[in-house]
mmCIF file of C-alpha atoms in Angstrom:
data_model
loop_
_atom_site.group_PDB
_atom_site.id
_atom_site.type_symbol
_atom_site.label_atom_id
_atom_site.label_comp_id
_atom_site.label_asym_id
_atom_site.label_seq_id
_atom_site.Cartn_x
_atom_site.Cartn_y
_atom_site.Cartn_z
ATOM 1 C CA UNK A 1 -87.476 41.772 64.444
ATOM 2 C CA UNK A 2 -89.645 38.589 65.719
ATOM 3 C CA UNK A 3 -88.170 35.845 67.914
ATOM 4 C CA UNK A 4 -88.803 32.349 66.719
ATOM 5 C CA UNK A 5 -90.435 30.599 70.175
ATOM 6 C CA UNK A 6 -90.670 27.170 70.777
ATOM 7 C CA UNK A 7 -94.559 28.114 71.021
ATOM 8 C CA UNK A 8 -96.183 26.420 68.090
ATOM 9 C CA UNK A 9 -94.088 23.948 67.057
ATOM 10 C CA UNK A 10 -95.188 21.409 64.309
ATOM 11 C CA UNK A 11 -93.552 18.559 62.689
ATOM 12 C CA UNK A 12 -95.340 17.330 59.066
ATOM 13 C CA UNK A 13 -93.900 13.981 57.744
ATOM 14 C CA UNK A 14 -94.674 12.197 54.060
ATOM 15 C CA UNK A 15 -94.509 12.843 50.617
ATOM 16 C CA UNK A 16 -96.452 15.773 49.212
ATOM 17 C CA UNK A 17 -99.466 15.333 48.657
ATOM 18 C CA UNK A 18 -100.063 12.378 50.902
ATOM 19 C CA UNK A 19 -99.257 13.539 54.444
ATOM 20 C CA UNK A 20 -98.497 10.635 56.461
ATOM 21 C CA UNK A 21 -98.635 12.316 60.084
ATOM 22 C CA UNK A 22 -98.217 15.438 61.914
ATOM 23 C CA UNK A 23 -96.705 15.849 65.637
ATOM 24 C CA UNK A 24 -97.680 19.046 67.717
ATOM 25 C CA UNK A 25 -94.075 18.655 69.360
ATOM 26 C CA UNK A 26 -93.230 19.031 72.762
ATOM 27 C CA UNK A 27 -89.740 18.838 71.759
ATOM 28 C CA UNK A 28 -87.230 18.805 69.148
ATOM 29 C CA UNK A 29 -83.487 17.905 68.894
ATOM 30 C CA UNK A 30 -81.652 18.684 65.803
ATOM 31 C CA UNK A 31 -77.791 17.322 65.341
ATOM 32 C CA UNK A 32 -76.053 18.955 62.754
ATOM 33 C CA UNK A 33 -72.965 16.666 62.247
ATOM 34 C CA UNK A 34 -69.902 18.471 63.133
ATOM 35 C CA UNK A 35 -66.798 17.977 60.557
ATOM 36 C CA UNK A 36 -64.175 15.832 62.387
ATOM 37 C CA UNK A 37 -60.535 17.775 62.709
ATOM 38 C CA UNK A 38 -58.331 15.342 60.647
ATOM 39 C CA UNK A 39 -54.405 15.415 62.174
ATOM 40 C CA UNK A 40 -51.669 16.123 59.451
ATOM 41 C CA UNK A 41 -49.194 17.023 62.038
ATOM 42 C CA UNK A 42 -45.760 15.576 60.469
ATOM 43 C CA UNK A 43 -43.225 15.127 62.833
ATOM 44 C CA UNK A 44 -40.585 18.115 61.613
ATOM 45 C CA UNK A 45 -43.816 20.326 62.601
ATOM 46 C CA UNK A 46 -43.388 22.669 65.279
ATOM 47 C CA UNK A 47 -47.411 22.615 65.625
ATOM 48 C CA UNK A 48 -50.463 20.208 65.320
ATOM 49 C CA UNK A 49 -52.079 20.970 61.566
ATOM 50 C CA UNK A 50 -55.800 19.936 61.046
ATOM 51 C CA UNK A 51 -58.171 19.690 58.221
ATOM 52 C CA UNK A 52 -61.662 19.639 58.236
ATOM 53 C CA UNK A 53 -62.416 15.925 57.334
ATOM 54 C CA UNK A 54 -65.997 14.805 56.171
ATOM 55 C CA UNK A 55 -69.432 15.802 58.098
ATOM 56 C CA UNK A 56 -70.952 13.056 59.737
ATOM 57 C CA UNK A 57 -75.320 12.575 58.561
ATOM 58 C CA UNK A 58 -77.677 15.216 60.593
ATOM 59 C CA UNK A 59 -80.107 13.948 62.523
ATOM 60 C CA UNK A 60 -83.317 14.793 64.694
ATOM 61 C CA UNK A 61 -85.328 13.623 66.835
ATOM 62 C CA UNK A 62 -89.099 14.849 67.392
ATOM 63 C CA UNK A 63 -91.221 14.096 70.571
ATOM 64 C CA UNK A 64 -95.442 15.503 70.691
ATOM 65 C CA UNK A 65 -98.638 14.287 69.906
ATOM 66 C CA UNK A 66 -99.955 12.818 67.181
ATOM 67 C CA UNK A 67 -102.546 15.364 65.671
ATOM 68 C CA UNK A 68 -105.390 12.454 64.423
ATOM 69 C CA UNK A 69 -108.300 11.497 65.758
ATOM 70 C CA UNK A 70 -107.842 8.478 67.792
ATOM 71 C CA UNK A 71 -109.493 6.062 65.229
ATOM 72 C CA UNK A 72 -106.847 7.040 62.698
ATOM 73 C CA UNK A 73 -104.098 6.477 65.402
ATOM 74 C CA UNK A 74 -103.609 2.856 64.439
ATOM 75 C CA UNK A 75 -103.173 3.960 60.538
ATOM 76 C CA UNK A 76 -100.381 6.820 61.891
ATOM 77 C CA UNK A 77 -98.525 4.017 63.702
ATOM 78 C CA UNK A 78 -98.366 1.548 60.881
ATOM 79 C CA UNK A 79 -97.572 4.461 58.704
ATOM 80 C CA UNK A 80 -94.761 5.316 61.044
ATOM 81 C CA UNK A 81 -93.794 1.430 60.934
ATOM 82 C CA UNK A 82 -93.651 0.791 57.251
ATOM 83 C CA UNK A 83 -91.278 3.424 56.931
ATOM 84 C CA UNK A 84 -88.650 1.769 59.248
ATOM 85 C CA UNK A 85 -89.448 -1.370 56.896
ATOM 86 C CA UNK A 86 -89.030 -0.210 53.505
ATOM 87 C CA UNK A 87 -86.698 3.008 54.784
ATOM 88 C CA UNK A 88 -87.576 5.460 51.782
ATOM 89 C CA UNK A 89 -86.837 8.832 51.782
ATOM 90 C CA UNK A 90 -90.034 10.813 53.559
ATOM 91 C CA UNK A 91 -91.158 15.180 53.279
ATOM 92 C CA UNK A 92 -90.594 16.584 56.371
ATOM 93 C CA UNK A 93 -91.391 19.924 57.539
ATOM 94 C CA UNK A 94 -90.629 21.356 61.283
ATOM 95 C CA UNK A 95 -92.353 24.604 61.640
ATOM 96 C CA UNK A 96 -92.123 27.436 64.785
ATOM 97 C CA UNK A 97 -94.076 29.904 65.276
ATOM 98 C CA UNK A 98 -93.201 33.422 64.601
ATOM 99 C CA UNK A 99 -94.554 36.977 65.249
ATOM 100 C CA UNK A 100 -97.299 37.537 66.995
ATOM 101 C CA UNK A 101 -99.980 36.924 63.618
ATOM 102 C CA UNK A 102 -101.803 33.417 63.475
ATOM 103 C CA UNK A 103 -99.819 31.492 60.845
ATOM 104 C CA UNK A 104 -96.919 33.067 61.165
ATOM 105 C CA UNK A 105 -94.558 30.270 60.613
ATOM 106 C CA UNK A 106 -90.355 30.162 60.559
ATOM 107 C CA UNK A 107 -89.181 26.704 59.150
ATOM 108 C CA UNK A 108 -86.573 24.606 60.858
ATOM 109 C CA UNK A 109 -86.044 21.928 58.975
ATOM 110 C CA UNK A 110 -87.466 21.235 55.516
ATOM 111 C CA UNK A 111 -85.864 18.182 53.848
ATOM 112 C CA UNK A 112 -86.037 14.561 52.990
ATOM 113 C CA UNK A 113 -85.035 12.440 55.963
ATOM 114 C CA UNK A 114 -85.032 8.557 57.159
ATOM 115 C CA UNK A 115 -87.239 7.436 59.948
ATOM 116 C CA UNK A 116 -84.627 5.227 62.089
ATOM 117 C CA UNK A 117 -87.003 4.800 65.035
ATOM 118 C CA UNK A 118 -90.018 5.516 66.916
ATOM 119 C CA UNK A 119 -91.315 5.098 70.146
ATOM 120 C CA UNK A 120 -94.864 5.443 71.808
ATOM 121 C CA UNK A 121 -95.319 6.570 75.284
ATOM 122 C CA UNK A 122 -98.390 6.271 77.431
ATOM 123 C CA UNK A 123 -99.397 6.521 81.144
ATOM 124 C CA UNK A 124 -102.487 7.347 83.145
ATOM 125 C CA UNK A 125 -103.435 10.987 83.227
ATOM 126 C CA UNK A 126 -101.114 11.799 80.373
ATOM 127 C CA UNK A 127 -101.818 12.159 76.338
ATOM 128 C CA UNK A 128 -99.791 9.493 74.473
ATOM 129 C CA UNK A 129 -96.950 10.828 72.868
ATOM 130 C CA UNK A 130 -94.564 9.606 70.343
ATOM 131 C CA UNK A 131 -90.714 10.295 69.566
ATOM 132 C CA UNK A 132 -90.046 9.903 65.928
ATOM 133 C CA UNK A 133 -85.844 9.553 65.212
ATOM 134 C CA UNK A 134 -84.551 10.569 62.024
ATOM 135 C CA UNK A 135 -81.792 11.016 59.644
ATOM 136 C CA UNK A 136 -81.132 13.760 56.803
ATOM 137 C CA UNK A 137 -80.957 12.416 53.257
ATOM 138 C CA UNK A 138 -79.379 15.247 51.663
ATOM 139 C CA UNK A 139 -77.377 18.517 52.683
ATOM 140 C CA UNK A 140 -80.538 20.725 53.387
ATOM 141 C CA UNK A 141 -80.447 20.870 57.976
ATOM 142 C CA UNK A 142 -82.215 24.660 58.476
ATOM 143 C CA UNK A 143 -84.785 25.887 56.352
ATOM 144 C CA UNK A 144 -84.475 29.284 54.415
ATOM 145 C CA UNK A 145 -84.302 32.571 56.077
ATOM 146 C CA UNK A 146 -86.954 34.149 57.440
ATOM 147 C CA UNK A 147 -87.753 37.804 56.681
ATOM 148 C CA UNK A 148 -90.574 39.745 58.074
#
């Protein structure tokens, strides 16, 4: 069976159809909200009792490159930009590579998120790079299985 490597990795944002950026990431950070342990312990107990209590949002965090040409970089940031301004629900698509075949691609995430922040990074010597933070809009954290 194939490893998934962190060889590869791509991050698409935007709605389908209209792709608002892509990232060739040089790293990746996906929470996926543990469920808080909610204390019933009564007093007459002769042991703490627990339930699972609500799961907190997912979220992620994607650092790389911005794959445009460097005219279009201004377009990518105030693409990036708007969305923190009118926050609606974007595509995104975080992709690793798989097998050894070009194309070969294992999902990571695939689901709607919010854009909560970005940042740009630049220095001499170095390609700019950009961290795009997120949040999960619905239950979806790991894409589906993949089978070879």
């Amino acid at each position: 069976m194939a490893k998934i490597t962190g060889n590869g990795l791509t991050a698409k944002f935007g709605p389908l159809g209209d792709l608002l950026f892509t990232i060739a990431v040089t790293s990746i950070s996906l929470d996926s909200a543990e469920r808080p342990a909610i204390d019933i312990t009564a007093a007459s107990d002769s042991q703490r009792k627990a339930v699972p209590g609500l799961r907190g949002v997912p979220t992620g965090s994607v650092t790389g490159i911005l794959e445009q040409a460097a005219a279009d970089v201004p377009d990518q940031v105030q693409a990036i930009e708007a969305q923190l301004t009118s926050c609606p629900a974007i595509a995104c698509a975080i992709t690793a590579k798989f097998g050894c075949e070009v194309g070969e691609t294992a999902p990571l995430v695939n689901s709607d998120i919010y854009v909560t922040g970005f940042n740009i990074e630049a220095s001499i010597d170095e390609a700019v790079s950009i961290t795009v933070n997120f949040m999960l809009s619905s239950n979806t954290f790991v894409g589906p299985e993949v089978t070879p």
